[in-house]
Coordinates of C-alpha atoms in Angstrom, one line a residue:
X1 CA -72.0 -38.5 -62.3
X2 CA -72.4 -41.1 -65.1
X3 CA -68.7 -41.7 -65.9
X4 CA -69.5 -44.2 -68.6
X5 CA -70.4 -41.3 -70.9
X6 CA -67.0 -39.6 -70.1
X7 CA -64.9 -42.7 -70.3
X8 CA -66.5 -45.0 -72.9
X9 CA -63.2 -46.6 -73.8
X10 CA -62.8 -48.1 -70.3
X11 CA -65.8 -50.4 -70.7
X12 CA -64.9 -51.5 -74.2
X13 CA -62.8 -54.7 -74.4
X14 CA -59.8 -55.0 -76.7
X15 CA -57.5 -52.3 -75.5
X16 CA -53.9 -53.4 -74.7
X17 CA -53.8 -51.0 -71.8
X18 CA -54.6 -47.5 -70.6
X19 CA -52.0 -44.9 -69.7
X20 CA -53.0 -43.0 -66.6
X21 CA -52.2 -39.4 -65.8
X22 CA -50.1 -40.2 -62.8
X23 CA -46.5 -40.3 -63.8
X24 CA -44.3 -38.9 -61.0
X25 CA -45.9 -35.6 -60.1
X26 CA -45.3 -36.5 -56.4
X27 CA -41.5 -36.2 -56.9
X28 CA -41.8 -32.4 -57.1
X29 CA -44.8 -31.6 -54.9
X30 CA -42.7 -31.1 -51.7
X31 CA -39.9 -29.1 -53.2
X32 CA -41.3 -25.8 -51.9
X33 CA -40.7 -27.2 -48.3
X34 CA -37.0 -26.8 -49.0
X35 CA -37.4 -23.0 -49.1
X36 CA -40.6 -22.2 -47.1
X37 CA -41.0 -22.3 -43.3
X38 CA -43.8 -24.7 -42.5
X39 CA -45.9 -24.3 -39.3
X40 CA -49.2 -25.7 -38.0
X41 CA -52.0 -23.3 -37.2
X42 CA -55.0 -23.4 -34.9
X43 CA -56.7 -20.2 -36.0
X44 CA -58.3 -18.6 -39.0
X45 CA -55.5 -16.2 -39.6
X46 CA -52.0 -15.1 -38.4
X47 CA -51.3 -11.4 -37.8
X48 CA -48.0 -9.7 -37.5
X49 CA -46.4 -6.4 -36.7
X50 CA -42.8 -5.3 -36.3
X51 CA -40.8 -2.8 -34.3
X52 CA -37.5 -1.0 -34.8
X53 CA -34.5 -1.3 -32.6
X54 CA -32.7 1.5 -30.9
X55 CA -29.9 3.5 -32.5
X56 CA -26.4 3.6 -31.1
X57 CA -25.7 5.5 -27.9
X58 CA -24.4 9.0 -28.5
X59 CA -21.5 10.9 -27.1
X60 CA -22.3 13.0 -24.0
X61 CA -20.8 16.1 -22.6
X62 CA -20.3 16.5 -18.9
X63 CA -23.5 16.4 -16.9
X64 CA -25.6 16.2 -20.1
X65 CA -29.0 14.7 -19.7
X66 CA -29.0 11.3 -21.5
X67 CA -31.4 11.6 -24.5
X68 CA -34.2 9.2 -25.0
X69 CA -35.4 7.4 -28.1
X70 CA -38.7 5.9 -29.0
X71 CA -39.1 2.4 -30.3
X72 CA -41.1 2.7 -33.5
X73 CA -43.8 0.2 -34.5
X74 CA -45.5 -0.7 -37.8
X75 CA -49.0 -1.5 -38.8
X76 CA -50.3 -5.1 -38.9
X77 CA -50.3 -7.7 -41.6
X78 CA -52.8 -10.5 -41.8
X79 CA -52.2 -13.9 -43.4
X80 CA -55.5 -15.7 -43.8
X81 CA -56.4 -19.3 -44.3
X82 CA -57.7 -20.6 -47.6
X83 CA -59.6 -23.8 -48.1
X84 CA -59.0 -26.2 -51.0
X85 CA -61.1 -29.2 -52.1
X86 CA -62.2 -31.4 -54.9
X87 CA -64.4 -34.5 -55.3
X88 CA -65.2 -37.1 -57.9
X89 CA -68.2 -39.5 -58.0
X90 CA -68.1 -42.8 -59.7
X91 CA -71.3 -44.6 -60.7
X92 CA -71.7 -48.2 -59.7
X93 CA -71.9 -49.1 -63.3
X94 CA -68.6 -47.5 -64.1
X95 CA -67.0 -49.1 -61.0
X96 CA -68.2 -52.5 -62.1
X97 CA -67.5 -52.2 -65.9
X98 CA -64.1 -50.5 -65.9
X99 CA -61.9 -53.1 -67.5
X100 CA -58.5 -51.4 -67.0
X101 CA -58.5 -50.5 -63.3
X102 CA -58.6 -46.7 -63.8
X103 CA -61.5 -45.5 -61.7
X104 CA -60.3 -47.6 -58.7
X105 CA -57.4 -45.1 -58.6
X106 CA -59.7 -42.1 -58.0
X107 CA -58.6 -41.9 -54.4
X108 CA -54.9 -41.8 -55.3
X109 CA -55.5 -39.1 -57.9
X110 CA -57.5 -37.0 -55.4
X111 CA -54.7 -37.3 -52.8
X112 CA -52.3 -35.9 -55.4
X113 CA -54.8 -33.1 -56.1
X114 CA -54.8 -32.1 -52.5
X115 CA -51.0 -32.0 -52.3
X116 CA -50.8 -30.1 -55.6
X117 CA -53.0 -27.4 -54.2
X118 CA -50.6 -26.9 -51.3
X119 CA -47.6 -27.0 -53.6
X120 CA -49.1 -24.3 -55.8
X121 CA -49.6 -22.1 -52.7
X122 CA -46.0 -22.6 -51.6
X123 CA -44.6 -21.7 -55.0
X124 CA -47.0 -18.8 -55.3
X125 CA -44.9 -16.9 -52.8
X126 CA -42.3 -16.7 -55.6
X127 CA -44.6 -16.6 -58.6
X128 CA -46.8 -13.7 -57.3
X129 CA -43.9 -12.0 -55.6
X130 CA -43.7 -9.1 -58.0
X131 CA -47.3 -7.9 -57.5
X132 CA -49.3 -6.5 -54.6
X133 CA -52.7 -7.9 -55.7
X134 CA -52.1 -11.3 -54.0
X135 CA -50.1 -10.4 -50.9
X136 CA -47.6 -7.8 -49.6
X137 CA -45.0 -7.3 -47.0
X138 CA -45.5 -5.1 -44.0
X139 CA -44.3 -2.0 -45.9
X140 CA -47.3 -2.6 -48.3
X141 CA -45.0 -3.5 -51.3
X142 CA -44.6 -6.7 -53.2
X143 CA -42.1 -9.3 -51.8
X144 CA -39.7 -8.4 -54.6
X145 CA -39.4 -4.6 -54.9
X146 CA -36.7 -2.0 -55.6
X147 CA -38.2 0.4 -53.0
X148 CA -38.6 -1.5 -49.7
X149 CA -38.6 1.0 -46.8
X150 CA -36.8 0.9 -43.4
X151 CA -39.1 1.3 -40.5
X152 CA -37.0 3.8 -38.5
X153 CA -33.7 4.9 -40.2
X154 CA -31.4 6.2 -37.5
X155 CA -29.4 8.6 -39.8
X156 CA -26.2 7.3 -38.1
X157 CA -25.8 4.1 -40.2
X158 CA -23.1 3.9 -42.8
X159 CA -24.4 5.5 -46.0
X160 CA -27.7 6.4 -44.1
X161 CA -29.9 4.1 -46.2
X162 CA -33.7 4.6 -46.0
X163 CA -34.7 2.0 -48.7
X164 CA -33.3 -1.1 -50.2
X165 CA -34.0 -3.4 -53.2
X166 CA -34.3 -7.2 -53.5
X167 CA -35.1 -7.4 -57.2
X168 CA -33.7 -6.8 -60.7
X169 CA -34.7 -7.2 -64.3
X170 CA -31.4 -8.8 -65.5
X171 CA -31.2 -12.3 -66.8
X172 CA -29.1 -14.8 -64.8
X173 CA -25.4 -14.2 -65.5
X174 CA -22.1 -13.6 -63.7
X175 CA -22.8 -9.8 -63.1
X176 CA -26.4 -10.2 -62.1
X177 CA -25.6 -13.0 -59.7
X178 CA -22.8 -10.9 -58.2
X179 CA -25.3 -8.0 -57.7
X180 CA -27.7 -10.4 -56.0
X181 CA -25.0 -11.6 -53.6
X182 CA -24.0 -8.0 -52.9
X183 CA -27.6 -7.3 -51.9
X184 CA -27.4 -10.0 -49.3
X185 CA -24.2 -8.6 -48.0
X186 CA -25.8 -5.1 -47.8
X187 CA -28.9 -6.3 -45.9
X188 CA -30.0 -3.8 -43.3
X189 CA -31.9 -3.9 -40.0
X190 CA -34.8 -1.4 -39.6
X191 CA -32.5 1.4 -38.6
X192 CA -30.2 1.0 -41.6
X193 CA -27.3 -0.8 -40.0
X194 CA -25.6 -3.7 -41.8
X195 CA -27.2 -7.1 -41.1
X196 CA -25.6 -9.3 -43.7
X197 CA -27.3 -12.6 -44.7
X198 CA -25.5 -15.5 -46.4
X199 CA -27.2 -16.7 -49.6
X200 CA -27.7 -20.5 -49.8
X201 CA -29.8 -21.4 -52.8
X202 CA -29.8 -20.2 -56.5
X203 CA -33.2 -21.4 -57.7
X204 CA -33.7 -21.5 -61.5
X205 CA -35.9 -23.1 -64.2
X206 CA -34.6 -25.9 -66.3
X207 CA -33.6 -23.5 -69.1
X208 CA -31.0 -22.0 -66.8
X209 CA -29.8 -25.1 -65.0
X210 CA -26.5 -25.6 -66.8
X211 CA -25.7 -21.9 -66.4
X212 CA -26.5 -22.0 -62.7
X213 CA -24.2 -25.0 -62.3
X214 CA -21.4 -23.2 -64.1
X215 CA -21.8 -20.1 -62.0
X216 CA -21.6 -21.9 -58.7
X217 CA -19.0 -24.5 -59.6
X218 CA -15.5 -24.2 -58.0
X219 CA -12.3 -24.4 -60.1
X220 CA -11.0 -22.8 -63.2
X221 CA -12.6 -22.2 -66.5
X222 CA -16.1 -21.5 -65.2
X223 CA -18.6 -19.1 -66.6
X224 CA -17.6 -15.5 -66.3
X225 CA -14.1 -16.3 -65.1
X226 CA -11.3 -15.2 -67.4
X227 CA -8.1 -17.2 -68.2
X228 CA -7.0 -19.2 -65.2
X229 CA -8.8 -17.2 -62.5
X230 CA -10.7 -19.1 -59.9
X231 CA -14.4 -18.7 -59.3
X232 CA -15.0 -16.4 -56.2
X233 CA -15.9 -18.4 -53.1
X234 CA -19.1 -16.3 -52.6
X235 CA -20.4 -18.0 -55.8
X236 CA -19.2 -21.6 -54.9
X237 CA -20.9 -21.6 -51.5
X238 CA -24.3 -21.4 -53.2
X239 CA -26.3 -24.5 -54.1
X240 CA -28.1 -24.4 -57.5
X241 CA -31.6 -25.8 -57.5
X242 CA -33.8 -26.5 -60.5
X243 CA -37.5 -25.7 -60.0
X244 CA -39.9 -25.7 -62.8
X245 CA -42.9 -24.6 -60.6
X246 CA -41.8 -21.0 -61.3
X247 CA -44.2 -19.4 -63.8
X248 CA -42.5 -16.1 -64.6
X249 CA -40.4 -16.2 -67.8
X250 CA -36.7 -16.2 -67.0
X251 CA -37.2 -15.8 -63.3
X252 CA -34.4 -16.8 -60.9
X253 CA -34.1 -16.5 -57.2
X254 CA -31.3 -16.2 -54.6
X255 CA -32.5 -17.4 -51.2
X256 CA -31.0 -17.5 -47.7
X257 CA -31.5 -20.4 -45.4
X258 CA -35.1 -20.8 -44.0
X259 CA -33.9 -19.3 -40.7
X260 CA -32.8 -16.1 -42.5
X261 CA -36.2 -15.3 -44.1
X262 CA -39.9 -15.5 -43.2
X263 CA -41.5 -17.1 -46.2
X264 CA -44.2 -19.1 -44.4
X265 CA -46.9 -21.6 -44.8
X266 CA -49.4 -22.2 -42.0
X267 CA -51.2 -25.5 -42.2
X268 CA -54.6 -25.5 -40.5
X269 CA -55.7 -28.9 -42.0
X270 CA -53.5 -31.2 -44.0
X271 CA -55.3 -32.5 -47.2
X272 CA -57.5 -35.4 -46.1
X273 CA -59.2 -37.9 -48.3
X274 CA -62.7 -39.2 -47.6
X275 CA -64.8 -41.9 -49.3
X276 CA -68.6 -42.1 -49.1
X277 CA -71.2 -44.3 -50.6
X278 CA -74.1 -42.5 -52.2
X279 CA -77.2 -44.1 -50.7
X280 CA -79.5 -43.0 -53.6
X281 CA -77.3 -44.2 -56.5
X282 CA -74.9 -46.6 -54.8
X283 CA -72.1 -44.7 -56.5
X284 CA -68.7 -44.0 -54.8
X285 CA -67.9 -40.5 -53.9
X286 CA -64.3 -39.5 -53.1
X287 CA -63.4 -36.0 -51.8
X288 CA -60.4 -34.2 -50.5
X289 CA -60.0 -31.0 -48.5
X290 CA -57.2 -29.0 -46.9
X291 CA -56.6 -25.6 -45.4
X292 CA -53.4 -23.5 -45.5
X293 CA -52.2 -19.9 -45.5
X294 CA -49.0 -18.5 -47.1
X295 CA -47.4 -15.2 -46.6
X296 CA -44.4 -13.1 -45.6
X297 CA -43.8 -10.2 -43.3
X298 CA -40.5 -8.7 -44.3
X299 CA -38.5 -9.1 -47.5
X300 CA -35.1 -9.9 -46.0
X301 CA -33.2 -13.0 -47.1
X302 CA -34.8 -13.3 -50.5
X303 CA -34.0 -11.9 -53.9
X304 CA -35.5 -12.5 -57.3
X305 CA -35.1 -11.2 -60.9
X306 CA -37.6 -11.3 -63.7
X307 CA -36.1 -10.2 -67.0

């Protein structure tokens, strides 16, 4: 690649300097790790299934044969590795004639490119969470769905639920956050029995950061609280987090701790950086490559709204 034709200003004297597209992208690249479970992998894909529990014991009459119950299993879900890479070649002329030290940073830029690819995958769990074309949960629905199904409803649980929702179309506000918190309190196991999860993070884009702070702040005079009433403790135990890697307009999320959900990234190969000399042109070739897989098996412990 003859970079002198792409970057002619770098070999022309007289510039006071050159601004390089580096800034501080690194400061946000690891934010997804705050929400996503990270594991290493030694295989091409991970595969999961799930089973139901057993319902409550039933009352028996004298000498009644104790009834049996089958444990029900689901199908399988595969989470496959993807490979990401990029390279840049710098001609010997460009390397020698660059007056502003730009091309010598090619390795640093490629290192950021590798980390960015992983970050985009991590945040894609949320960004593609409303569609089934990228990935699904074991019930074949999108991560965020109003119709998730229970594997083996017992018929004996309070209210006898067979489905549940972890999504909405409401913009962030007092009532919509309350509904999201209630969905965590009404989490079910595969037989429909209550299995409450405590929400930990309210994740919003910058446009909603002040509102998120008000909704989760303790004390009087907060958003949605009338007169001198105090904000409910269920709101104030949640930590607001600003994340501008979300791509859906108006999207916000309520997430449990990582131990309470299974949003996962499996790293097969961390992004590595290599440098080679082209023996035919004496140019410098920099390349990066990494492998990872992201996915989820069940939708418990996560909630998202997209107005």
